[in-house]
Each structure stands twice: as C-alpha cells, then as structure tokens.
mmCIF file of C-alpha atoms and ligand atoms in Angstrom:
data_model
loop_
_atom_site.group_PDB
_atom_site.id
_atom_site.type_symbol
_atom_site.label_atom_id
_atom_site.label_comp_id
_atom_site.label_asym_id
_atom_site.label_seq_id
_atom_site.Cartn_x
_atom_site.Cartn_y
_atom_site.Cartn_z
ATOM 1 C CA UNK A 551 -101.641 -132.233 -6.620
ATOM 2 C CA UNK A 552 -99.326 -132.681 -3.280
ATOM 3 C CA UNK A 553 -98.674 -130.167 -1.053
ATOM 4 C CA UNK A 554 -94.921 -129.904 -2.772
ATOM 5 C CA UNK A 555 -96.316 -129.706 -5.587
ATOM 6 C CA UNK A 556 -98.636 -126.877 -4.738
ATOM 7 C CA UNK A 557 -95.924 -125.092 -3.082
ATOM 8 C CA UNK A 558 -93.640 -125.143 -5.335
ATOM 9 C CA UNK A 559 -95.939 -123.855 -8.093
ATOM 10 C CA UNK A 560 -96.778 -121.178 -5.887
ATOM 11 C CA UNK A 561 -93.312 -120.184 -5.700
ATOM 12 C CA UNK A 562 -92.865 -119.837 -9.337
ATOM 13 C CA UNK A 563 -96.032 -118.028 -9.552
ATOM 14 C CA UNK A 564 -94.475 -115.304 -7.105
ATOM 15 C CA UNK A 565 -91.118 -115.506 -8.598
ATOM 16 C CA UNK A 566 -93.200 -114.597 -12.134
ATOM 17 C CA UNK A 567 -94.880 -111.659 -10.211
ATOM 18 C CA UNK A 568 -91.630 -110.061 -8.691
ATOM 19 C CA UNK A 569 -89.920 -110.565 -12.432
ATOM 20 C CA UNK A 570 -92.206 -109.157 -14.669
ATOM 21 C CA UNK A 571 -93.276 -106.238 -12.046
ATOM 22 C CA UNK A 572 -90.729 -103.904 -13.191
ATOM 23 C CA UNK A 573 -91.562 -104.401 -16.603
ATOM 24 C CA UNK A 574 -95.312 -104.277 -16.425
ATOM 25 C CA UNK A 575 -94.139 -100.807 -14.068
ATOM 26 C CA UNK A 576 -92.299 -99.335 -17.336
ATOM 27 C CA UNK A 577 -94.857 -100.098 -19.682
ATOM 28 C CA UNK A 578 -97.676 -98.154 -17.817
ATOM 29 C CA UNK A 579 -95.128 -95.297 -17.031
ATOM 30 C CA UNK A 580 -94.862 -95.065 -20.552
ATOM 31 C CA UNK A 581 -98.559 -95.374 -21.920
ATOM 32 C CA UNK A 582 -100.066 -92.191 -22.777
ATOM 33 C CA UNK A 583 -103.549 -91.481 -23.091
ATOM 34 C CA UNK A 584 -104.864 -92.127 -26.580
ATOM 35 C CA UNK A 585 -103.977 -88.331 -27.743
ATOM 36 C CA UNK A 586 -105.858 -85.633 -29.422
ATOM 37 C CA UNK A 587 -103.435 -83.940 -32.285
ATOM 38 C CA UNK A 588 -100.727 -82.276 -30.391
ATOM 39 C CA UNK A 589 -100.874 -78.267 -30.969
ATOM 40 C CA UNK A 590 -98.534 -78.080 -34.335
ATOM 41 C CA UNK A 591 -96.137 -74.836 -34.086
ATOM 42 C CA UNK A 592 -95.477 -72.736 -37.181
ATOM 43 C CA UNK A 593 -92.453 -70.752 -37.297
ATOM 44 C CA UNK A 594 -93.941 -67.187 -37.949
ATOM 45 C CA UNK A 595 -91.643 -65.888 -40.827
ATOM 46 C CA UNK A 596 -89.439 -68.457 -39.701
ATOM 47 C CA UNK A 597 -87.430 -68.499 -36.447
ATOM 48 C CA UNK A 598 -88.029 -64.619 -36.442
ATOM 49 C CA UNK A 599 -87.342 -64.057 -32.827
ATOM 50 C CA UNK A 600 -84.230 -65.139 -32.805
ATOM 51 C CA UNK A 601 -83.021 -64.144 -36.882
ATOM 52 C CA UNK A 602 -84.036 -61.757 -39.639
ATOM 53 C CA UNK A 603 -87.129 -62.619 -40.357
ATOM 54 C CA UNK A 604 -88.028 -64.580 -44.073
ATOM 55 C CA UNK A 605 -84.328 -65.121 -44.296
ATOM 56 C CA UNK A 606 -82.598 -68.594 -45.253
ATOM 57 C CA UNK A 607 -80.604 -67.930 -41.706
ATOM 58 C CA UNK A 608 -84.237 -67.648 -39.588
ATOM 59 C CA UNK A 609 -86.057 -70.678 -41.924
ATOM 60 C CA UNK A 610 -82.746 -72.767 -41.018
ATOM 61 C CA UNK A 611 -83.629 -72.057 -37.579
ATOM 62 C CA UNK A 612 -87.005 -72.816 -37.129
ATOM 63 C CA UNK A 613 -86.156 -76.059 -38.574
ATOM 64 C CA UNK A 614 -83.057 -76.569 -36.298
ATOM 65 C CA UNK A 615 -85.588 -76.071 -33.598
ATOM 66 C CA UNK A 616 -88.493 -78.496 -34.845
ATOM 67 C CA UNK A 617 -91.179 -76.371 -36.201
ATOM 68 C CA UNK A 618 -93.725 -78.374 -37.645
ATOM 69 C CA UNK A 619 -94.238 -75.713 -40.316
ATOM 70 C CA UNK A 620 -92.003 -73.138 -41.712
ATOM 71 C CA UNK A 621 -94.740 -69.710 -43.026
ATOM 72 C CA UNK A 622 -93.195 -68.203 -45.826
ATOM 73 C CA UNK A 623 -95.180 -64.534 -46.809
ATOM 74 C CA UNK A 624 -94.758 -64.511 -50.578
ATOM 75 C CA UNK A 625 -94.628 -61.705 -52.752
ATOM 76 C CA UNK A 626 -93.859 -60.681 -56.230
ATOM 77 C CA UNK A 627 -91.314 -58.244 -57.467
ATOM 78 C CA UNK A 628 -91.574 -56.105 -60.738
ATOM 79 C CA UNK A 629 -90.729 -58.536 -62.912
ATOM 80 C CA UNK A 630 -92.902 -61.153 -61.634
ATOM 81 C CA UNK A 631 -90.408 -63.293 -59.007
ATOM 82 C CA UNK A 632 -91.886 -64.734 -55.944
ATOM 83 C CA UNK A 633 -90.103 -63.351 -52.846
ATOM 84 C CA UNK A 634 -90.383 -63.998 -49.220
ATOM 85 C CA UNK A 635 -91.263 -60.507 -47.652
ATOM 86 C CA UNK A 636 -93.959 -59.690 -45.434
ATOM 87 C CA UNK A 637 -94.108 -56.015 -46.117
ATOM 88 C CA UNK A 638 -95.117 -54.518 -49.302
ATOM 89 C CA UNK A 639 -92.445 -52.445 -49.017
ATOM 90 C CA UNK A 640 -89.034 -52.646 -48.514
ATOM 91 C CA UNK A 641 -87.576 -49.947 -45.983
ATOM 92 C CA UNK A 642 -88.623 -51.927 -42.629
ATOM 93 C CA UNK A 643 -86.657 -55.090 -43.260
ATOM 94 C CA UNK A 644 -83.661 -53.879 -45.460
ATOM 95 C CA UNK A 645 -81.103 -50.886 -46.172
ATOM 96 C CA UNK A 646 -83.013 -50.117 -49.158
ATOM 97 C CA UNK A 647 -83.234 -45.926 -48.253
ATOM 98 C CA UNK A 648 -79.298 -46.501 -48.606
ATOM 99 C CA UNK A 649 -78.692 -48.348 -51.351
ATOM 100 C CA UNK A 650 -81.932 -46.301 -53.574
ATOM 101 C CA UNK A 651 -82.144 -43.201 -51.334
ATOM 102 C CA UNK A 652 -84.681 -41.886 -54.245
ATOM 103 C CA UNK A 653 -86.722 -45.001 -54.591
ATOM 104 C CA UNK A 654 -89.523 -44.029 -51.515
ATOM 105 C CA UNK A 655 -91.923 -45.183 -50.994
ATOM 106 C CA UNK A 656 -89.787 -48.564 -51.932
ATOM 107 C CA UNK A 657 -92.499 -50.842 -53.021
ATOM 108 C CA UNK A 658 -91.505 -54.474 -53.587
ATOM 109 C CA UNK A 659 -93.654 -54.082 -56.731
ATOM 110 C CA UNK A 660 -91.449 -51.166 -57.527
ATOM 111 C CA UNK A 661 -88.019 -53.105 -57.648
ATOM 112 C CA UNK A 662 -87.045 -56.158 -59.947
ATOM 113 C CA UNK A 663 -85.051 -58.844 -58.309
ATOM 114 C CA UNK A 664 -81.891 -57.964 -59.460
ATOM 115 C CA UNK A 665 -82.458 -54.963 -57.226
ATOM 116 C CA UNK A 666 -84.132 -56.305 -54.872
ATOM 117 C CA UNK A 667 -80.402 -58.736 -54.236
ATOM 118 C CA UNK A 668 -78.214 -56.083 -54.242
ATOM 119 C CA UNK A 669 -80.129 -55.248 -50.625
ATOM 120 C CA UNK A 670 -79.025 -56.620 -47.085
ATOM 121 C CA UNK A 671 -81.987 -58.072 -45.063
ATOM 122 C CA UNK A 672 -80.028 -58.765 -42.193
ATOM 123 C CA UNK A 673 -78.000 -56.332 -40.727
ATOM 124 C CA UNK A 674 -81.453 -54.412 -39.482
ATOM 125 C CA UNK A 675 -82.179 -57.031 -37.019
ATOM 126 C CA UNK A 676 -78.533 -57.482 -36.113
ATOM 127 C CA UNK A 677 -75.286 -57.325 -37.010
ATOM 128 C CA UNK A 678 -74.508 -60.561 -36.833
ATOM 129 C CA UNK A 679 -76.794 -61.570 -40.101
ATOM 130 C CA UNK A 680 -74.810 -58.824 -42.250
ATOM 131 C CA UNK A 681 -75.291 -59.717 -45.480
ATOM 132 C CA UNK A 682 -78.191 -61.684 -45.606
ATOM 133 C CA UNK A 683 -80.125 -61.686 -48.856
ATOM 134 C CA UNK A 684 -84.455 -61.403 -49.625
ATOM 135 C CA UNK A 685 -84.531 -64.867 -50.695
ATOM 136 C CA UNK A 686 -86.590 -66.223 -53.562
ATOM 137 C CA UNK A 687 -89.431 -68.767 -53.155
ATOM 138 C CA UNK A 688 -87.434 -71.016 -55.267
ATOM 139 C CA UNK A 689 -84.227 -70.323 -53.219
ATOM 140 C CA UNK A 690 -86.198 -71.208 -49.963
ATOM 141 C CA UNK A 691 -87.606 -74.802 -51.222
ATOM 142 C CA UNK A 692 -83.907 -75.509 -52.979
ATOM 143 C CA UNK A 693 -82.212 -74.784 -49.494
ATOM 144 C CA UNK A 694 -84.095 -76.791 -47.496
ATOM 145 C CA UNK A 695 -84.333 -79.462 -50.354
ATOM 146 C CA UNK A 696 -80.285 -79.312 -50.352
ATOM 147 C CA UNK A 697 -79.883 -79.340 -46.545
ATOM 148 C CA UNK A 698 -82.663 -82.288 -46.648
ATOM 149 C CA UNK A 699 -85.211 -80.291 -44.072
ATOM 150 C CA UNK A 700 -88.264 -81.942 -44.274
ATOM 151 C CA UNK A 701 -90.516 -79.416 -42.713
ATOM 152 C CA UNK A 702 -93.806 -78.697 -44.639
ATOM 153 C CA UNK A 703 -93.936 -74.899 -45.821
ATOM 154 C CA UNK A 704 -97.036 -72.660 -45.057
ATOM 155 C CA UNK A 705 -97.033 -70.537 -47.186
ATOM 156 C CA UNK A 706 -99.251 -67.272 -47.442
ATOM 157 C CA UNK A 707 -99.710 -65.170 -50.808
ATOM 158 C CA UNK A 708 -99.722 -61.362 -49.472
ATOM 159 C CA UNK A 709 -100.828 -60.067 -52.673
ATOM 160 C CA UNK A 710 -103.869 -61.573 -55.319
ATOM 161 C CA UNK A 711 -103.081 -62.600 -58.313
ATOM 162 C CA UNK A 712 -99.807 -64.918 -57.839
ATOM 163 C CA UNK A 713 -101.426 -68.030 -56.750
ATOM 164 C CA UNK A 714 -100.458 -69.446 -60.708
ATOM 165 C CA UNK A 715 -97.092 -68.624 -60.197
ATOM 166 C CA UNK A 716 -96.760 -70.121 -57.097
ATOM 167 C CA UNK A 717 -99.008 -73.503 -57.541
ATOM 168 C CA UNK A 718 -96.189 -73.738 -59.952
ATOM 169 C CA UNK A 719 -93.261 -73.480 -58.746
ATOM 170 C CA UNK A 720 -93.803 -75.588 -55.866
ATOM 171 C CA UNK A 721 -95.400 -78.461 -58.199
ATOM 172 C CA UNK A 722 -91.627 -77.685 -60.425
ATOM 173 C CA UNK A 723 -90.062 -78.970 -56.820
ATOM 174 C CA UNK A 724 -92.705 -81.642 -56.186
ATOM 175 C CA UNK A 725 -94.005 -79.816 -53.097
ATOM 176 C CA UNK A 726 -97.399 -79.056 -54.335
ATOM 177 C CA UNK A 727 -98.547 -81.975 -52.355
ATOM 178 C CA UNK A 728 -100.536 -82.543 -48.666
ATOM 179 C CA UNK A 729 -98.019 -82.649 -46.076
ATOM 180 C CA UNK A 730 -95.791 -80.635 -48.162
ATOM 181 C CA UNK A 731 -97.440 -77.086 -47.975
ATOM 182 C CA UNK A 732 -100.619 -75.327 -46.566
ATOM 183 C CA UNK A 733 -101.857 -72.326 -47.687
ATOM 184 C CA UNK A 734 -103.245 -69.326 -45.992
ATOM 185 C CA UNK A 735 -103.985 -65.650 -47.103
ATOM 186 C CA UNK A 736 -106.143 -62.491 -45.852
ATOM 187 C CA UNK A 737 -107.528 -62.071 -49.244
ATOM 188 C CA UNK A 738 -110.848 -65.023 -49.673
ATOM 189 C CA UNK A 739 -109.836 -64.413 -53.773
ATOM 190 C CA UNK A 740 -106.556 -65.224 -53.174
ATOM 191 C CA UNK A 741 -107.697 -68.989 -51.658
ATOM 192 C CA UNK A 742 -110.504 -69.255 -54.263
ATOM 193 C CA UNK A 743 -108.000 -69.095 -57.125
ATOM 194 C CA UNK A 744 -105.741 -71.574 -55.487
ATOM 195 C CA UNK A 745 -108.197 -74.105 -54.361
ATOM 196 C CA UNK A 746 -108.193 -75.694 -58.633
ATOM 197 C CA UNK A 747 -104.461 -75.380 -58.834
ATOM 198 C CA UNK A 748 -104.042 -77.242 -56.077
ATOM 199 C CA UNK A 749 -104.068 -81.143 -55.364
ATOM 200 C CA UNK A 750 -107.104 -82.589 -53.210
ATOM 201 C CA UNK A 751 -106.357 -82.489 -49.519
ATOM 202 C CA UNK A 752 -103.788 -79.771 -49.530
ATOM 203 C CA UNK A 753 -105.347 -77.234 -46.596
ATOM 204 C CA UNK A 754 -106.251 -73.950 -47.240
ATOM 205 C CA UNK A 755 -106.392 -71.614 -44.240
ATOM 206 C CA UNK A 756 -108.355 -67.990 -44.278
ATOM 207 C CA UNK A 757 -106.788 -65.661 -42.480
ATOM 208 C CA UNK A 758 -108.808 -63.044 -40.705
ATOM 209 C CA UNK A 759 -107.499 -59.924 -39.025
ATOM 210 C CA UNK A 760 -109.416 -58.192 -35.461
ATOM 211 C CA UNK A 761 -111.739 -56.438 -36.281
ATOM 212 C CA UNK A 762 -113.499 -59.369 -38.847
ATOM 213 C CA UNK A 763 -112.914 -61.797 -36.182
ATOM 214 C CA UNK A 764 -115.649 -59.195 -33.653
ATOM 215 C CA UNK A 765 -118.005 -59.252 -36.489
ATOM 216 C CA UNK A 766 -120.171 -62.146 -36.361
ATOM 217 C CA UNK A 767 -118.127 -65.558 -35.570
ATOM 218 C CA UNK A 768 -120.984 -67.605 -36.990
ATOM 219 C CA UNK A 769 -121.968 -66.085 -40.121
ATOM 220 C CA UNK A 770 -117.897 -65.749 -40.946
ATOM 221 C CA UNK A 771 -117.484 -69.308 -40.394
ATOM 222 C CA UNK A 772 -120.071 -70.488 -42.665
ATOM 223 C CA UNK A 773 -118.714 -68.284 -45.130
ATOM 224 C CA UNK A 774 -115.302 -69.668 -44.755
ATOM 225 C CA UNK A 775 -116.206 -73.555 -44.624
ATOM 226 C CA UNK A 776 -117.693 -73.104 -48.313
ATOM 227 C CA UNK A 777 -113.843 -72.920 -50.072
ATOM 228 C CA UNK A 778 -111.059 -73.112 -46.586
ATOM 229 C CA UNK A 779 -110.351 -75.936 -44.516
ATOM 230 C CA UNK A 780 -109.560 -73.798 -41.231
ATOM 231 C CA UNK A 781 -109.365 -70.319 -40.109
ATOM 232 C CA UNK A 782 -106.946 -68.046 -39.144
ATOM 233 C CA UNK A 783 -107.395 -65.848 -35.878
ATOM 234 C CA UNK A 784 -105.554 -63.218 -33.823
ATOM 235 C CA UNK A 785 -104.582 -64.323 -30.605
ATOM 236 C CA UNK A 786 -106.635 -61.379 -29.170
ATOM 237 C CA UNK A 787 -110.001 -62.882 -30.621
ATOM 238 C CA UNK A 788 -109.522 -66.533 -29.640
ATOM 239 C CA UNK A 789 -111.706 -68.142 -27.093
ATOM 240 C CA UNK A 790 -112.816 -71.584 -26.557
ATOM 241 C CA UNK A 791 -115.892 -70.631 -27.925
ATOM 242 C CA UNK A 792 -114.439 -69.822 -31.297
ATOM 243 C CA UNK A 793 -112.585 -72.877 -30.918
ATOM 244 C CA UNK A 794 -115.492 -75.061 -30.719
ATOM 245 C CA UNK A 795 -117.766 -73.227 -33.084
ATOM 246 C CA UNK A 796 -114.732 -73.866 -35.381
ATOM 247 C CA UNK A 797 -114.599 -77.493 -35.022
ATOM 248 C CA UNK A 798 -118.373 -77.882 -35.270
ATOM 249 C CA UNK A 799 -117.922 -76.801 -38.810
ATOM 250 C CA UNK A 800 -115.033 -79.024 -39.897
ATOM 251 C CA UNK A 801 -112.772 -76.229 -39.395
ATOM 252 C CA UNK A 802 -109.108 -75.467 -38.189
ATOM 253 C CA UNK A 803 -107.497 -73.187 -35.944
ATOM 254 C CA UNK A 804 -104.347 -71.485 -36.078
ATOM 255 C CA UNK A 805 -103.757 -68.593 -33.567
ATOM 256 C CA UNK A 806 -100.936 -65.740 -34.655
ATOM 257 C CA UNK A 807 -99.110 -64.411 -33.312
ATOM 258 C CA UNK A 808 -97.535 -66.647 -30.093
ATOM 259 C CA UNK A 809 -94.714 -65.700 -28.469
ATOM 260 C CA UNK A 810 -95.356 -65.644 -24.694
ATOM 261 C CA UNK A 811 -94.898 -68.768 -22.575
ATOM 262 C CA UNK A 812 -98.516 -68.382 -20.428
ATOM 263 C CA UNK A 813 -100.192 -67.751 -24.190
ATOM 264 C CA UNK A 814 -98.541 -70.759 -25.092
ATOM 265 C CA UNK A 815 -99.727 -72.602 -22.518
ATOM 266 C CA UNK A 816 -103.268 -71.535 -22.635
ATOM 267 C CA UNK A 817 -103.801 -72.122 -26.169
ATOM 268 C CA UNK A 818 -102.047 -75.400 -26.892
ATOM 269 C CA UNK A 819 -104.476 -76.630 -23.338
ATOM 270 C CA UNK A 820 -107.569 -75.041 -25.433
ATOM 271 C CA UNK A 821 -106.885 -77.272 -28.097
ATOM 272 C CA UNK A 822 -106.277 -74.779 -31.528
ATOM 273 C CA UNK A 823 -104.657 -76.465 -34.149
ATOM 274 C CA UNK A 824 -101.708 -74.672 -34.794
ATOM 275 C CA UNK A 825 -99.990 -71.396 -33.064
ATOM 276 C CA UNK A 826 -97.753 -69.240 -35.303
ATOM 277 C CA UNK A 827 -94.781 -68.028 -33.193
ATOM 278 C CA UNK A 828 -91.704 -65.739 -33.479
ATOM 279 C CA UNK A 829 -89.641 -68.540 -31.132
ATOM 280 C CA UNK A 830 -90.739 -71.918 -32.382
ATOM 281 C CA UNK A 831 -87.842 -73.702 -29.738
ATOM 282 C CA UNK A 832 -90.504 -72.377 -26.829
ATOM 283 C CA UNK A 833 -93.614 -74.626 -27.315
ATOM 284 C CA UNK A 834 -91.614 -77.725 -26.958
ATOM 285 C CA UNK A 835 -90.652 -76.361 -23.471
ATOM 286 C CA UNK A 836 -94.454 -76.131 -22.383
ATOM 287 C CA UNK A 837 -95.974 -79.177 -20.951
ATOM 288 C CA UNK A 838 -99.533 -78.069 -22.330
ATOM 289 C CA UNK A 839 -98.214 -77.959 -25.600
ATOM 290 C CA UNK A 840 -95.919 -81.410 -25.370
ATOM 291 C CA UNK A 841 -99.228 -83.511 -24.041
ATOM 292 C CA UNK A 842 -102.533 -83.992 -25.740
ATOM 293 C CA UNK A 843 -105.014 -80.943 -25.689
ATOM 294 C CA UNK A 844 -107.352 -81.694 -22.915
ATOM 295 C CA UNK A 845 -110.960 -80.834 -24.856
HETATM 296 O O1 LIG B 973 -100.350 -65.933 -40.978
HETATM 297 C C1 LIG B 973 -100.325 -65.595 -39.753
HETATM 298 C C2 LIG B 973 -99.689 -64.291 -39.675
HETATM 299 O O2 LIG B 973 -98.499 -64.419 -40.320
HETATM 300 C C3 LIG B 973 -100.524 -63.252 -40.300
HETATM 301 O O3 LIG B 973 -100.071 -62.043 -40.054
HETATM 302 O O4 LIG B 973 -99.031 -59.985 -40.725
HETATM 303 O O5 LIG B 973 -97.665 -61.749 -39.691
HETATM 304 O O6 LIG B 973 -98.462 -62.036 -41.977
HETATM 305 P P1 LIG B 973 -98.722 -61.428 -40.636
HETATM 306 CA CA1 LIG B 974 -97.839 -64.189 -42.524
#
C-alpha cells in the first residue's frame, strides 16, 4: 500500500472512531447490569395512605400510581358475599354505629350485603371520599376489568372457609390464572384448601404475624415450603438472615407493612420480594428500590 494510501485509510479509520463514539457512549450509559427481580410493591389495601382503604377510589389509586399488585382482604357477609374489608367488624372503617346504632358489636358476619351498602366507607378517612361504598370482590375485578387496569390482585382470605367461593369467582372473570392473582392468608387451612382450586403456578403466600416469626425461623420455614410458595413477614422480624434462609428453601418474601422512605430503602437493597405499602407512588422514588437488589 502507498503512503496515500495508508494515510488516507487512517483517516477514515479516525473519522469512524469520532462518529460512532457518541453512540458506543449512549449505549454503555444505558446498559444495566444483568438485574436481579426488582423489589415488586403491593398496594396494602390499595393506595390506603392516600384513600379509604379497600375502596374502588384507593384500588384506582394504587394502580394510577403503578403498584405491581393491588391486596384485596376478602371477607364474607351473612349471606355469603365476598367483600373487601380488613376488619371483622365494621365500626373502624364505616358509619355503621349511625346507620345500626343497635347492631354492636357490628360483625361483617352479622350484616348481609344489602346492609352492608347502605354504609359509607369513606367519609371516616376524609371527607372528600363521602359516599364511598364496601365494595364487592366481584365489583373490584369488574372495575378494574372496565377501566382496563391490568394490575394482578393479591388477594388474602381473612376468614377460613371461603377459598370455594372465591377460586370461583375469580375463575367466572378469568383471573384465576398466574400473573393474575396471588394468594396469601394468616390461617395455613385457609392456603391448604386453596392450593386444589387453584391452577399450577399461581403463588400462595403464608402470612405470619410477630410473635410466630421469633419462634423458630427454620423449623417455620420447612413447615411452610411443604404447601406455600413464599412467606409473609412483619417488617419488625425481617433480617437478611431470614431473607436468605428464605431463599435457600425456594421461598418468597414479602415484608408488611412499608411506608417509610429509609425502610424502603433498606429492604428493596436486602433483596425481599415484595413490600406491602400504604403509599405505593413512594418506592418508585427510591433508587434502591428502582435498581436491581444488590445480594
Ligand atoms: O398481607 C399483608 C398484610 O396485609 C397483613 O396484615 O392486617 O394488614 O391484613 P393486615
Ligand atoms: Ca392484608
């Protein structure tokens, strides 16, 4: 080759370099790290931090502000419908003492739901939701069917013995499915009688309150790997300890209840699973909990 010719090869070599170096720049600004699941956030009884809580107004909400799961409590009323209430009674979350002054101690399981509609569920928690109604299950999956929200439902049977009823009338919307709805309950019986109604792959989720969780992590797990596909701890009891043990055994974890920004932080950087929280619009504001978990 001639000296031109060497030259001017070299200059297209360098005029190559300078071209595609803000392009090869961009695509390693963008490359992430090949990621661990990012931390998925479960709007606890919806958006309830900033709406009534197990309202259509606060599961609008949490979708509005990306949950990745909306938890639904579900109970039944006297005549058998599925509700979304977390308490077993009524006198926390509506004006029930008003409207049945002689009804104490107002036990869902005391009220039908033609009652049980007559009540407002909103006012209590402000003003502004006046009105607002103790929606059915069905009312819940129809609403967010109609408004075409897409967020799976985790949903949590308060009480034994509805798990039929409910395998039901999620499979009657064509929900019953994985990525459609997890489970989760404090009662093992409760997840034992779901677990044949239930198509395969669809996770199941044992819930387990404070004082279980300082009782023997190891023996509890074992326990719970033989019918659930995770575990469910207070954020008082979780450690990275319980977090690995947990994963040694095939196991999830989801951490309730979430709210404050540091928690956030430290638990999304530990690596759980999922984080039930009151104000699902904060993880998303949390680097730990945008990035991959760092094991
Ligand atoms: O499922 C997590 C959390 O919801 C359990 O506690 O009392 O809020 O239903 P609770
Ligand atoms: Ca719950």
């Amino acid at each position: 080759m001639s000296m031109r010719q060497i030259m001017v090869f070299r200059f297209y070599l360098c005029a190559l370099f300078w071209l595609s170096l803000p392009i090869v720049l961009a695509a390693t600004a963008a490359w992430q790290p090949p990621s661990q699941p990012k931390t998925a956030v479960i709007a606890h009884r919806g958006a309830s931090g900033h709406a009534p809580e197990h309202t259509l107004s606060s599961y609008r909400l949490a979708a509005l502000m990306n949950a990745d799961y909306i938890e639904v409590d579900v109970r039944a009323t006297k005549d058998g419908k599925l509700v979304a209430l977390h308490d077993a009674t009524l006198a926390r979350t509506t004006n029930v003492e008003t409207v049945y002054p002689h009804r104490s101690p107002w036990r869902v399981s005391d009220f039908s739901l033609r009652e049980l509609k007559k009540l407002d569920a909103g006012s209590w928690f402000d003003p502004r939701f006046a009105g607002e109604r103790v929606p059915t299950l069905d009312e819940v999956v129809r609403m967010l069917k109609a408004e075409r929200v897409n967020v799976p439902l985790y949903v949590e049977t308060k009480q034994p013995g509805i798990e039929r009823a409910v395998a039901r009338l999620l499979q009657k919307h064509g929900v019953l499915q994985r990525g459609s709805v997890m489970f989760q309950s404090f009662h093992p019986e409760s997840l034992q009688a779901l677990r044949p109604l239930i198509p395969r792959g669809v996770p199941l989720i044992q819930l387990v309150g404070e004082k279980e969780a300082r009782s023997g992590r190891d023996e509890l797990l074992q326990q719970i790997a033989v019918y659930a596909d995770g575990i469910g701890l207070p954020l008082s009891a979780v450690t990275e300890e319980w977090v690995r043990a947990a994963h040694g055994r095939g196991l999830m974890v989801h951490v309730y209840t979430v709210n404050e920004p540091h928690d956030l932080a430290r638990l999304c950087a530990m690596g759980v699973d999922g984080l039930f929280t009151d104000y699902p619009d904060r993880p998303g504001r949390i680097a730990a909990c945008r990035r991959p978990a760092i094991d």
